[in-house]
């Protein structure tokens, strides 16, 4: 009953907000007898799910009795091999048009803030934007190859607005600001450490390079802020603001309807420290008893090898812009299957010793110099690397004791 009451109250607030908007800017006829056509950018604040974490953008078109939203964020999870194609960078997203009320329902349910920015454009410009959206929404045109930093639900509306308005459109670039994809993404991930850890593993140094201000618009809230300060030269030769009116059409928290902060005991760092603690304990026992725990090592190295296969697939085969180059591949790679195989081949001890020795030295360099690498290094990486080094050191000590 409480949840139902909240939903009803949210719906009433939304209706009141929309009534206010209609009272301020009624949809009536302009001087030439044509019904007014209004185009707006609708920005939805972050939601609790991972795919909602950065927010969302759509374009709203209103004319007389029509109130349509054009949404570039549609995907079909049931599409054959969707997960594989998403990882490879060949997943298709779609543009779909739907009534505004239907679009808003999901945000009303989860109580996410929604802001509308009405564009300060002529009817002819609005018609051209609408025409392009209608053409792109046709079945033969609606699909596009999604990329989360280069081609997504926010960059598509940006591109259409820029193409129609032309080169006179300028943004107010913040002074003394250095932007990177990584910093922007991390600003949304404080309550989602596993999401941040996964991105640190899968996405490489491209995210850490300074980017132009325009590239920050892949994040919906950054696009909203940029549009608020944008100007262009209109048909009368005057430089005017791009946005003429901004309305909060659904109230909510500025940080969005995100989840509670993850407890420290459930973070990737806690998991990595747990793995390190177990591995160090096994290593101390092995060294004390002059043993090599082949079964334990087979499990550990196999898990790292499987993870390494995923990283190398992203580096060498994915079409996503940010997966290569990736220095994580220096310590997380498929080569950990080598000791798993050599442990059980007679006469391979010397070769295995050389492999473990060289890899141990490489990991030591990464641990000591990780802070100066040109790529973000998650703190949870260090316990995971040290766990590998402990098992490699175990074999190095064992081999030298029993070399003869």
mmCIF file of C-alpha atoms in Angstrom:
data_model
loop_
_atom_site.group_PDB
_atom_site.id
_atom_site.type_symbol
_atom_site.label_atom_id
_atom_site.label_comp_id
_atom_site.label_asym_id
_atom_site.label_seq_id
_atom_site.Cartn_x
_atom_site.Cartn_y
_atom_site.Cartn_z
ATOM 1 C CA UNK A 1 0.000 0.000 0.000
ATOM 2 C CA UNK A 2 2.869 2.386 0.783
ATOM 3 C CA UNK A 3 4.508 1.671 -2.589
ATOM 4 C CA UNK A 4 1.166 2.157 -4.364
ATOM 5 C CA UNK A 5 0.713 5.474 -2.560
ATOM 6 C CA UNK A 6 4.183 6.617 -3.664
ATOM 7 C CA UNK A 7 3.419 5.720 -7.285
ATOM 8 C CA UNK A 8 0.120 7.612 -7.206
ATOM 9 C CA UNK A 9 1.778 10.663 -5.611
ATOM 10 C CA UNK A 10 4.575 10.579 -8.208
ATOM 11 C CA UNK A 11 2.027 10.378 -11.018
ATOM 12 C CA UNK A 12 0.126 13.376 -9.591
ATOM 13 C CA UNK A 13 3.335 15.408 -9.312
ATOM 14 C CA UNK A 14 4.191 14.550 -12.908
ATOM 15 C CA UNK A 15 0.739 15.627 -14.067
ATOM 16 C CA UNK A 16 1.013 18.903 -12.131
ATOM 17 C CA UNK A 17 4.443 19.567 -13.633
ATOM 18 C CA UNK A 18 3.087 18.912 -17.131
ATOM 19 C CA UNK A 19 0.084 21.155 -16.453
ATOM 20 C CA UNK A 20 2.528 23.899 -15.448
ATOM 21 C CA UNK A 21 4.473 23.450 -18.657
ATOM 22 C CA UNK A 22 1.329 23.586 -20.778
ATOM 23 C CA UNK A 23 0.229 26.758 -18.962
ATOM 24 C CA UNK A 24 3.559 28.452 -19.632
ATOM 25 C CA UNK A 25 3.899 27.402 -23.254
ATOM 26 C CA UNK A 26 0.532 26.283 -24.692
ATOM 27 C CA UNK A 27 0.468 24.406 -27.970
ATOM 28 C CA UNK A 28 -1.548 26.771 -30.151
ATOM 29 C CA UNK A 29 -1.363 28.128 -33.665
ATOM 30 C CA UNK A 30 1.318 30.423 -34.924
ATOM 31 C CA UNK A 31 0.714 33.417 -37.160
ATOM 32 C CA UNK A 32 0.658 31.486 -40.422
ATOM 33 C CA UNK A 33 -2.042 29.137 -39.159
ATOM 34 C CA UNK A 34 0.314 26.177 -38.753
ATOM 35 C CA UNK A 35 0.224 24.328 -35.410
ATOM 36 C CA UNK A 36 3.253 24.985 -33.234
ATOM 37 C CA UNK A 37 5.970 22.339 -33.409
ATOM 38 C CA UNK A 38 8.240 22.001 -30.384
ATOM 39 C CA UNK A 39 11.378 19.878 -30.101
ATOM 40 C CA UNK A 40 12.943 19.111 -26.728
ATOM 41 C CA UNK A 41 15.815 17.070 -25.347
ATOM 42 C CA UNK A 42 14.668 14.906 -22.448
ATOM 43 C CA UNK A 43 17.368 13.828 -19.967
ATOM 44 C CA UNK A 44 16.642 11.008 -17.527
ATOM 45 C CA UNK A 45 18.822 10.735 -14.443
ATOM 46 C CA UNK A 46 20.612 7.478 -13.431
ATOM 47 C CA UNK A 47 18.616 4.438 -12.350
ATOM 48 C CA UNK A 48 19.506 1.456 -10.145
ATOM 49 C CA UNK A 49 20.377 -1.065 -12.878
ATOM 50 C CA UNK A 50 23.828 -1.200 -14.465
ATOM 51 C CA UNK A 51 22.506 -0.286 -17.917
ATOM 52 C CA UNK A 52 20.731 2.723 -16.326
ATOM 53 C CA UNK A 53 23.776 3.901 -14.400
ATOM 54 C CA UNK A 54 24.741 6.827 -16.649
ATOM 55 C CA UNK A 55 21.222 8.057 -17.349
ATOM 56 C CA UNK A 56 19.449 8.368 -20.667
ATOM 57 C CA UNK A 57 18.565 10.888 -23.393
ATOM 58 C CA UNK A 58 15.666 11.056 -25.841
ATOM 59 C CA UNK A 59 14.135 13.681 -28.162
ATOM 60 C CA UNK A 60 10.547 14.792 -27.614
ATOM 61 C CA UNK A 61 8.464 16.226 -30.477
ATOM 62 C CA UNK A 62 5.101 17.895 -29.790
ATOM 63 C CA UNK A 63 2.630 19.155 -32.348
ATOM 64 C CA UNK A 64 -1.078 19.676 -31.659
ATOM 65 C CA UNK A 65 -2.351 16.323 -30.361
ATOM 66 C CA UNK A 66 0.878 14.427 -31.041
ATOM 67 C CA UNK A 67 3.441 13.977 -28.264
ATOM 68 C CA UNK A 68 6.153 11.573 -29.397
ATOM 69 C CA UNK A 69 9.518 10.548 -27.953
ATOM 70 C CA UNK A 70 12.337 9.295 -30.198
ATOM 71 C CA UNK A 71 14.501 6.936 -28.182
ATOM 72 C CA UNK A 72 17.906 5.690 -29.407
ATOM 73 C CA UNK A 73 18.355 3.408 -26.392
ATOM 74 C CA UNK A 74 16.271 0.398 -27.458
ATOM 75 C CA UNK A 75 17.880 -3.059 -27.531
ATOM 76 C CA UNK A 76 16.586 -6.618 -27.606
ATOM 77 C CA UNK A 77 18.344 -8.776 -25.020
ATOM 78 C CA UNK A 78 16.696 -11.847 -26.564
ATOM 79 C CA UNK A 79 18.394 -11.208 -29.878
ATOM 80 C CA UNK A 80 20.544 -14.241 -30.847
ATOM 81 C CA UNK A 81 24.055 -14.045 -29.348
ATOM 82 C CA UNK A 82 23.343 -10.607 -27.893
ATOM 83 C CA UNK A 83 25.882 -10.872 -25.055
ATOM 84 C CA UNK A 84 28.627 -12.094 -27.415
ATOM 85 C CA UNK A 85 27.845 -9.374 -29.945
ATOM 86 C CA UNK A 86 27.750 -6.706 -27.223
ATOM 87 C CA UNK A 87 31.190 -7.783 -25.949
ATOM 88 C CA UNK A 88 32.548 -7.903 -29.502
ATOM 89 C CA UNK A 89 31.128 -4.482 -30.257
ATOM 90 C CA UNK A 90 28.686 -5.519 -32.976
ATOM 91 C CA UNK A 91 25.435 -5.361 -30.983
ATOM 92 C CA UNK A 92 22.633 -3.396 -32.610
ATOM 93 C CA UNK A 93 20.652 -0.760 -30.784
ATOM 94 C CA UNK A 94 17.577 0.834 -32.311
ATOM 95 C CA UNK A 95 15.711 4.101 -32.606
ATOM 96 C CA UNK A 96 12.059 3.729 -31.645
ATOM 97 C CA UNK A 97 9.228 6.239 -31.405
ATOM 98 C CA UNK A 98 6.566 5.974 -28.713
ATOM 99 C CA UNK A 99 4.036 8.208 -26.931
ATOM 100 C CA UNK A 100 5.589 10.442 -24.294
ATOM 101 C CA UNK A 101 3.378 9.068 -21.495
ATOM 102 C CA UNK A 102 4.496 5.505 -22.194
ATOM 103 C CA UNK A 103 8.152 6.585 -22.215
ATOM 104 C CA UNK A 104 7.759 8.315 -18.849
ATOM 105 C CA UNK A 105 6.118 5.386 -17.067
ATOM 106 C CA UNK A 106 9.346 3.560 -16.226
ATOM 107 C CA UNK A 107 10.902 6.700 -14.742
ATOM 108 C CA UNK A 108 7.789 7.386 -12.682
ATOM 109 C CA UNK A 109 7.932 3.871 -11.242
ATOM 110 C CA UNK A 110 11.583 4.095 -10.228
ATOM 111 C CA UNK A 111 11.228 7.790 -9.254
ATOM 112 C CA UNK A 112 14.122 9.074 -11.338
ATOM 113 C CA UNK A 113 14.464 12.759 -12.069
ATOM 114 C CA UNK A 114 13.638 13.814 -15.643
ATOM 115 C CA UNK A 115 14.516 17.211 -17.144
ATOM 116 C CA UNK A 116 13.250 18.641 -20.429
ATOM 117 C CA UNK A 117 15.128 21.294 -22.432
ATOM 118 C CA UNK A 118 13.016 22.916 -25.149
ATOM 119 C CA UNK A 119 15.100 23.960 -28.136
ATOM 120 C CA UNK A 120 14.989 27.589 -29.213
ATOM 121 C CA UNK A 121 14.587 26.893 -32.933
ATOM 122 C CA UNK A 122 12.355 27.940 -35.799
ATOM 123 C CA UNK A 123 9.514 25.803 -37.091
ATOM 124 C CA UNK A 124 11.526 24.976 -40.222
ATOM 125 C CA UNK A 125 14.446 23.740 -38.122
ATOM 126 C CA UNK A 126 12.096 21.735 -35.914
ATOM 127 C CA UNK A 127 10.529 20.163 -39.013
ATOM 128 C CA UNK A 128 13.960 19.213 -40.357
ATOM 129 C CA UNK A 129 14.932 17.557 -37.046
ATOM 130 C CA UNK A 130 11.597 15.741 -36.945
ATOM 131 C CA UNK A 131 11.994 14.604 -40.545
ATOM 132 C CA UNK A 132 15.417 13.142 -39.832
ATOM 133 C CA UNK A 133 14.102 11.338 -36.755
ATOM 134 C CA UNK A 134 11.179 9.876 -38.717
ATOM 135 C CA UNK A 135 13.514 8.720 -41.465
ATOM 136 C CA UNK A 136 15.915 7.147 -38.969
ATOM 137 C CA UNK A 137 13.011 5.371 -37.255
ATOM 138 C CA UNK A 138 12.081 3.479 -40.430
ATOM 139 C CA UNK A 139 12.648 -0.314 -40.140
ATOM 140 C CA UNK A 140 15.488 -0.229 -42.663
ATOM 141 C CA UNK A 141 17.271 2.641 -40.857
ATOM 142 C CA UNK A 142 16.517 2.262 -37.156
ATOM 143 C CA UNK A 143 19.400 -0.062 -36.182
ATOM 144 C CA UNK A 144 22.905 1.160 -35.451
ATOM 145 C CA UNK A 145 26.078 -0.410 -34.074
ATOM 146 C CA UNK A 146 26.235 0.625 -30.436
ATOM 147 C CA UNK A 147 29.416 1.851 -28.751
ATOM 148 C CA UNK A 148 29.131 3.054 -25.158
ATOM 149 C CA UNK A 149 31.490 6.033 -25.524
ATOM 150 C CA UNK A 150 31.336 6.863 -29.232
ATOM 151 C CA UNK A 151 27.817 6.034 -30.430
ATOM 152 C CA UNK A 152 24.986 5.814 -27.908
ATOM 153 C CA UNK A 153 21.641 7.279 -26.841
ATOM 154 C CA UNK A 154 23.230 10.655 -26.030
ATOM 155 C CA UNK A 155 25.612 11.107 -28.964
ATOM 156 C CA UNK A 156 22.904 10.373 -31.545
ATOM 157 C CA UNK A 157 20.612 13.267 -30.502
ATOM 158 C CA UNK A 158 23.681 15.515 -30.243
ATOM 159 C CA UNK A 159 24.705 14.639 -33.793
ATOM 160 C CA UNK A 160 21.251 15.336 -35.242
ATOM 161 C CA UNK A 161 21.008 18.734 -33.548
ATOM 162 C CA UNK A 162 24.510 19.683 -34.741
ATOM 163 C CA UNK A 163 23.858 18.522 -38.309
ATOM 164 C CA UNK A 164 20.628 20.515 -38.620
ATOM 165 C CA UNK A 165 21.716 23.731 -36.893
ATOM 166 C CA UNK A 166 25.138 23.769 -38.506
ATOM 167 C CA UNK A 167 28.587 25.091 -37.703
ATOM 168 C CA UNK A 168 27.368 28.175 -35.834
ATOM 169 C CA UNK A 169 26.429 25.994 -32.845
ATOM 170 C CA UNK A 170 29.000 26.463 -30.074
ATOM 171 C CA UNK A 171 29.290 25.147 -26.532
ATOM 172 C CA UNK A 172 30.541 27.015 -23.472
ATOM 173 C CA UNK A 173 33.649 24.981 -22.682
ATOM 174 C CA UNK A 174 34.586 25.028 -18.959
ATOM 175 C CA UNK A 175 37.971 26.653 -18.384
ATOM 176 C CA UNK A 176 40.918 24.733 -16.918
ATOM 177 C CA UNK A 177 39.069 21.412 -17.141
ATOM 178 C CA UNK A 178 40.672 18.182 -18.288
ATOM 179 C CA UNK A 179 38.201 15.463 -19.164
ATOM 180 C CA UNK A 180 38.722 11.740 -19.672
ATOM 181 C CA UNK A 181 36.164 9.043 -20.319
ATOM 182 C CA UNK A 182 37.371 7.211 -17.190
ATOM 183 C CA UNK A 183 36.882 10.164 -14.827
ATOM 184 C CA UNK A 184 33.376 10.780 -16.118
ATOM 185 C CA UNK A 185 32.393 7.123 -15.810
ATOM 186 C CA UNK A 186 33.866 6.855 -12.318
ATOM 187 C CA UNK A 187 31.810 9.842 -11.185
ATOM 188 C CA UNK A 188 28.738 7.624 -11.592
ATOM 189 C CA UNK A 189 30.235 4.466 -10.076
ATOM 190 C CA UNK A 190 30.905 5.322 -6.429
ATOM 191 C CA UNK A 191 28.090 2.998 -5.283
ATOM 192 C CA UNK A 192 28.937 0.315 -7.859
ATOM 193 C CA UNK A 193 32.496 -0.911 -7.126
ATOM 194 C CA UNK A 194 32.055 -4.129 -9.106
ATOM 195 C CA UNK A 195 30.991 -2.132 -12.154
ATOM 196 C CA UNK A 196 34.053 0.094 -11.751
ATOM 197 C CA UNK A 197 36.307 -2.932 -11.273
ATOM 198 C CA UNK A 198 34.932 -4.641 -14.376
ATOM 199 C CA UNK A 199 35.459 -1.514 -16.464
ATOM 200 C CA UNK A 200 39.024 -1.178 -15.133
ATOM 201 C CA UNK A 201 39.670 -4.756 -16.268
ATOM 202 C CA UNK A 202 37.983 -4.638 -19.656
ATOM 203 C CA UNK A 203 38.635 -1.110 -20.924
ATOM 204 C CA UNK A 204 42.132 0.122 -21.568
ATOM 205 C CA UNK A 205 44.172 3.284 -21.704
ATOM 206 C CA UNK A 206 41.918 4.992 -24.252
ATOM 207 C CA UNK A 207 39.675 5.955 -21.346
ATOM 208 C CA UNK A 208 42.546 7.774 -19.619
ATOM 209 C CA UNK A 209 43.535 10.111 -22.456
ATOM 210 C CA UNK A 210 42.306 13.718 -22.377
ATOM 211 C CA UNK A 211 39.281 14.190 -24.626
ATOM 212 C CA UNK A 212 37.635 17.229 -26.253
ATOM 213 C CA UNK A 213 34.691 18.727 -24.403
ATOM 214 C CA UNK A 214 32.301 17.500 -27.096
ATOM 215 C CA UNK A 215 33.266 13.865 -26.409
ATOM 216 C CA UNK A 216 32.021 14.198 -22.827
ATOM 217 C CA UNK A 217 28.478 14.289 -24.197
ATOM 218 C CA UNK A 218 28.392 10.486 -24.273
ATOM 219 C CA UNK A 219 27.179 10.929 -20.671
ATOM 220 C CA UNK A 220 23.585 12.262 -20.646
ATOM 221 C CA UNK A 221 24.029 14.724 -17.760
ATOM 222 C CA UNK A 222 27.101 16.214 -19.434
ATOM 223 C CA UNK A 223 25.102 16.662 -22.646
ATOM 224 C CA UNK A 224 22.296 18.354 -20.702
ATOM 225 C CA UNK A 225 24.745 20.806 -19.111
ATOM 226 C CA UNK A 226 26.383 21.544 -22.472
ATOM 227 C CA UNK A 227 23.050 22.225 -24.177
ATOM 228 C CA UNK A 228 22.124 24.653 -21.384
ATOM 229 C CA UNK A 229 25.145 26.840 -22.262
ATOM 230 C CA UNK A 230 25.102 26.365 -26.061
ATOM 231 C CA UNK A 231 24.370 29.168 -28.537
ATOM 232 C CA UNK A 232 23.957 29.452 -32.311
ATOM 233 C CA UNK A 233 23.262 32.013 -35.027
ATOM 234 C CA UNK A 234 19.585 31.997 -36.041
ATOM 235 C CA UNK A 235 18.007 32.961 -39.347
ATOM 236 C CA UNK A 236 18.080 36.645 -38.422
ATOM 237 C CA UNK A 237 21.833 36.568 -37.935
ATOM 238 C CA UNK A 238 21.607 36.852 -34.142
ATOM 239 C CA UNK A 239 23.439 34.588 -31.711
ATOM 240 C CA UNK A 240 20.816 33.095 -29.402
ATOM 241 C CA UNK A 241 20.695 30.380 -26.701
ATOM 242 C CA UNK A 242 19.993 26.898 -28.000
ATOM 243 C CA UNK A 243 17.643 26.145 -25.090
ATOM 244 C CA UNK A 244 14.746 28.520 -24.456
ATOM 245 C CA UNK A 245 13.098 26.717 -21.545
ATOM 246 C CA UNK A 246 14.129 24.071 -19.018
ATOM 247 C CA UNK A 247 11.595 22.188 -16.908
ATOM 248 C CA UNK A 248 11.845 19.436 -14.335
ATOM 249 C CA UNK A 249 8.993 17.265 -15.547
ATOM 250 C CA UNK A 250 9.585 14.579 -12.946
ATOM 251 C CA UNK A 251 11.189 15.502 -9.609
ATOM 252 C CA UNK A 252 13.861 13.348 -8.035
ATOM 253 C CA UNK A 253 17.316 13.231 -6.504
ATOM 254 C CA UNK A 254 20.183 14.820 -8.445
ATOM 255 C CA UNK A 255 22.232 11.633 -8.102
ATOM 256 C CA UNK A 256 19.367 9.571 -9.535
ATOM 257 C CA UNK A 257 17.587 6.564 -8.084
ATOM 258 C CA UNK A 258 20.752 4.559 -7.508
ATOM 259 C CA UNK A 259 21.354 1.706 -5.080
ATOM 260 C CA UNK A 260 22.789 2.057 -1.598
ATOM 261 C CA UNK A 261 26.577 2.076 -1.297
ATOM 262 C CA UNK A 262 28.101 -1.408 -1.366
ATOM 263 C CA UNK A 263 29.446 -2.506 2.056
ATOM 264 C CA UNK A 264 33.259 -2.638 2.199
ATOM 265 C CA UNK A 265 33.198 -6.374 2.901
ATOM 266 C CA UNK A 266 31.449 -6.978 -0.437
ATOM 267 C CA UNK A 267 33.763 -4.925 -2.655
ATOM 268 C CA UNK A 268 36.288 -6.260 -5.202
ATOM 269 C CA UNK A 269 39.125 -5.200 -2.897
ATOM 270 C CA UNK A 270 37.748 -7.354 -0.068
ATOM 271 C CA UNK A 271 37.399 -10.297 -2.483
ATOM 272 C CA UNK A 272 40.956 -9.807 -3.794
ATOM 273 C CA UNK A 273 42.378 -9.639 -0.253
ATOM 274 C CA UNK A 274 40.524 -12.853 0.604
ATOM 275 C CA UNK A 275 42.097 -14.600 -2.420
ATOM 276 C CA UNK A 276 45.521 -13.276 -1.399
ATOM 277 C CA UNK A 277 45.092 -14.454 2.203
ATOM 278 C CA UNK A 278 44.208 -17.996 1.125
ATOM 279 C CA UNK A 279 47.028 -18.103 -1.422
ATOM 280 C CA UNK A 280 49.648 -16.856 1.025
ATOM 281 C CA UNK A 281 48.508 -19.444 3.573
ATOM 282 C CA UNK A 282 48.810 -22.271 1.034
ATOM 283 C CA UNK A 283 52.205 -20.948 -0.083
ATOM 284 C CA UNK A 284 53.624 -20.823 3.446
ATOM 285 C CA UNK A 285 52.430 -24.375 4.063
ATOM 286 C CA UNK A 286 53.937 -25.557 0.755
ATOM 287 C CA UNK A 287 57.324 -23.931 1.333
ATOM 288 C CA UNK A 288 57.524 -25.240 4.905
ATOM 289 C CA UNK A 289 56.797 -28.798 3.761
ATOM 290 C CA UNK A 290 58.822 -28.576 0.524
ATOM 291 C CA UNK A 291 55.788 -29.230 -1.630
ATOM 292 C CA UNK A 292 54.045 -27.849 -4.714
ATOM 293 C CA UNK A 293 50.246 -27.834 -4.499
ATOM 294 C CA UNK A 294 49.595 -28.799 -8.119
ATOM 295 C CA UNK A 295 45.852 -29.157 -7.698
ATOM 296 C CA UNK A 296 45.509 -25.754 -6.035
ATOM 297 C CA UNK A 297 47.719 -24.141 -8.664
ATOM 298 C CA UNK A 298 45.740 -25.777 -11.466
ATOM 299 C CA UNK A 299 42.566 -24.119 -10.163
ATOM 300 C CA UNK A 300 44.158 -20.705 -9.562
ATOM 301 C CA UNK A 301 46.036 -20.500 -12.858
ATOM 302 C CA UNK A 302 43.047 -21.833 -14.815
ATOM 303 C CA UNK A 303 40.779 -19.117 -13.399
ATOM 304 C CA UNK A 304 43.313 -16.442 -14.264
ATOM 305 C CA UNK A 305 43.761 -18.008 -17.706
ATOM 306 C CA UNK A 306 40.012 -17.956 -18.410
ATOM 307 C CA UNK A 307 39.811 -14.307 -17.369
ATOM 308 C CA UNK A 308 42.862 -13.637 -19.546
ATOM 309 C CA UNK A 309 41.127 -15.185 -22.565
ATOM 310 C CA UNK A 310 38.259 -12.719 -22.125
ATOM 311 C CA UNK A 311 40.669 -9.777 -21.828
ATOM 312 C CA UNK A 312 42.601 -10.843 -24.926
ATOM 313 C CA UNK A 313 39.379 -11.335 -26.875
ATOM 314 C CA UNK A 314 38.426 -7.755 -26.039
ATOM 315 C CA UNK A 315 41.893 -6.479 -26.957
ATOM 316 C CA UNK A 316 42.280 -8.241 -30.292
ATOM 317 C CA UNK A 317 38.759 -8.952 -31.541
ATOM 318 C CA UNK A 318 36.316 -6.436 -30.056
ATOM 319 C CA UNK A 319 35.214 -3.473 -32.175
ATOM 320 C CA UNK A 320 34.638 -1.272 -29.135
ATOM 321 C CA UNK A 321 36.820 1.830 -29.187
ATOM 322 C CA UNK A 322 38.060 1.506 -25.587
ATOM 323 C CA UNK A 323 39.116 -2.132 -25.252
ATOM 324 C CA UNK A 324 42.534 -1.793 -26.926
ATOM 325 C CA UNK A 325 45.259 -1.206 -25.977
ATOM 326 C CA UNK A 326 44.824 -2.579 -22.471
ATOM 327 C CA UNK A 327 47.790 -3.036 -20.123
ATOM 328 C CA UNK A 328 45.753 -5.391 -17.916
ATOM 329 C CA UNK A 329 46.751 -8.028 -20.479
ATOM 330 C CA UNK A 330 50.280 -7.902 -19.077
ATOM 331 C CA UNK A 331 49.191 -9.693 -15.899
ATOM 332 C CA UNK A 332 45.878 -11.259 -16.880
ATOM 333 C CA UNK A 333 46.384 -13.403 -19.958
ATOM 334 C CA UNK A 334 45.794 -16.881 -21.432
ATOM 335 C CA UNK A 335 49.418 -17.904 -20.798
ATOM 336 C CA UNK A 336 48.522 -19.089 -17.289
ATOM 337 C CA UNK A 337 47.357 -22.308 -18.894
ATOM 338 C CA UNK A 338 51.057 -23.073 -19.526
ATOM 339 C CA UNK A 339 51.885 -24.016 -15.904
ATOM 340 C CA UNK A 340 48.582 -25.918 -15.630
ATOM 341 C CA UNK A 341 49.722 -28.155 -18.503
ATOM 342 C CA UNK A 342 53.408 -28.376 -17.574
ATOM 343 C CA UNK A 343 52.683 -29.399 -13.981
ATOM 344 C CA UNK A 344 51.528 -32.762 -15.278
ATOM 345 C CA UNK A 345 54.189 -33.363 -17.967
ATOM 346 C CA UNK A 346 57.290 -35.221 -16.863
ATOM 347 C CA UNK A 347 60.609 -33.615 -17.732
ATOM 348 C CA UNK A 348 59.140 -30.111 -18.066
ATOM 349 C CA UNK A 349 60.278 -28.845 -14.682
ATOM 350 C CA UNK A 350 63.109 -26.671 -15.969
ATOM 351 C CA UNK A 351 60.963 -25.027 -18.625
ATOM 352 C CA UNK A 352 58.240 -24.438 -16.032
ATOM 353 C CA UNK A 353 60.809 -22.926 -13.681
ATOM 354 C CA UNK A 354 61.944 -20.479 -16.392
ATOM 355 C CA UNK A 355 58.347 -19.502 -17.135
ATOM 356 C CA UNK A 356 57.528 -18.917 -13.472
ATOM 357 C CA UNK A 357 60.750 -16.975 -12.909
ATOM 358 C CA UNK A 358 60.238 -14.646 -15.899
ATOM 359 C CA UNK A 359 56.570 -14.090 -15.112
ATOM 360 C CA UNK A 360 57.363 -13.415 -11.461
ATOM 361 C CA UNK A 361 59.861 -10.726 -12.503
ATOM 362 C CA UNK A 362 57.324 -9.113 -14.856
ATOM 363 C CA UNK A 363 54.636 -9.025 -12.173
ATOM 364 C CA UNK A 364 57.089 -7.551 -9.691
ATOM 365 C CA UNK A 365 57.772 -4.688 -12.109
ATOM 366 C CA UNK A 366 54.013 -4.119 -12.520
ATOM 367 C CA UNK A 367 53.454 -4.043 -8.763
ATOM 368 C CA UNK A 368 56.296 -1.595 -8.171
ATOM 369 C CA UNK A 369 55.556 0.584 -11.192
ATOM 370 C CA UNK A 370 51.774 0.331 -11.519
ATOM 371 C CA UNK A 371 51.342 3.864 -10.203
ATOM 372 C CA UNK A 372 53.204 5.362 -13.176
ATOM 373 C CA UNK A 373 51.469 3.433 -15.954
ATOM 374 C CA UNK A 374 49.478 5.503 -18.508
ATOM 375 C CA UNK A 375 46.339 3.593 -17.554
ATOM 376 C CA UNK A 376 44.150 3.523 -14.461
ATOM 377 C CA UNK A 377 45.121 0.676 -12.115
ATOM 378 C CA UNK A 378 42.356 -0.438 -9.739
ATOM 379 C CA UNK A 379 43.609 -1.014 -6.194
ATOM 380 C CA UNK A 380 42.072 -4.512 -6.221
ATOM 381 C CA UNK A 381 44.538 -5.495 -8.970
ATOM 382 C CA UNK A 382 47.458 -5.545 -6.527
ATOM 383 C CA UNK A 383 46.247 -8.355 -4.199
ATOM 384 C CA UNK A 384 45.317 -10.433 -7.254
ATOM 385 C CA UNK A 385 48.778 -9.955 -8.761
ATOM 386 C CA UNK A 386 50.469 -10.714 -5.434
ATOM 387 C CA UNK A 387 48.476 -13.951 -5.206
ATOM 388 C CA UNK A 388 49.923 -15.009 -8.555
ATOM 389 C CA UNK A 389 53.415 -14.071 -7.437
ATOM 390 C CA UNK A 390 53.050 -16.133 -4.270
ATOM 391 C CA UNK A 391 52.299 -19.295 -6.248
ATOM 392 C CA UNK A 392 55.115 -18.591 -8.703
ATOM 393 C CA UNK A 393 57.554 -17.976 -5.855
ATOM 394 C CA UNK A 394 56.493 -21.277 -4.299
ATOM 395 C CA UNK A 395 57.531 -23.177 -7.414
ATOM 396 C CA UNK A 396 60.787 -21.210 -7.793
ATOM 397 C CA UNK A 397 61.812 -22.092 -4.210
ATOM 398 C CA UNK A 398 60.708 -25.705 -4.637
ATOM 399 C CA UNK A 399 62.664 -26.144 -7.885
ATOM 400 C CA UNK A 400 65.873 -24.712 -6.448
ATOM 401 C CA UNK A 401 65.653 -26.937 -3.378
ATOM 402 C CA UNK A 402 65.058 -30.047 -5.470
ATOM 403 C CA UNK A 403 66.973 -29.172 -8.641
ATOM 404 C CA UNK A 404 69.227 -32.229 -8.453
#
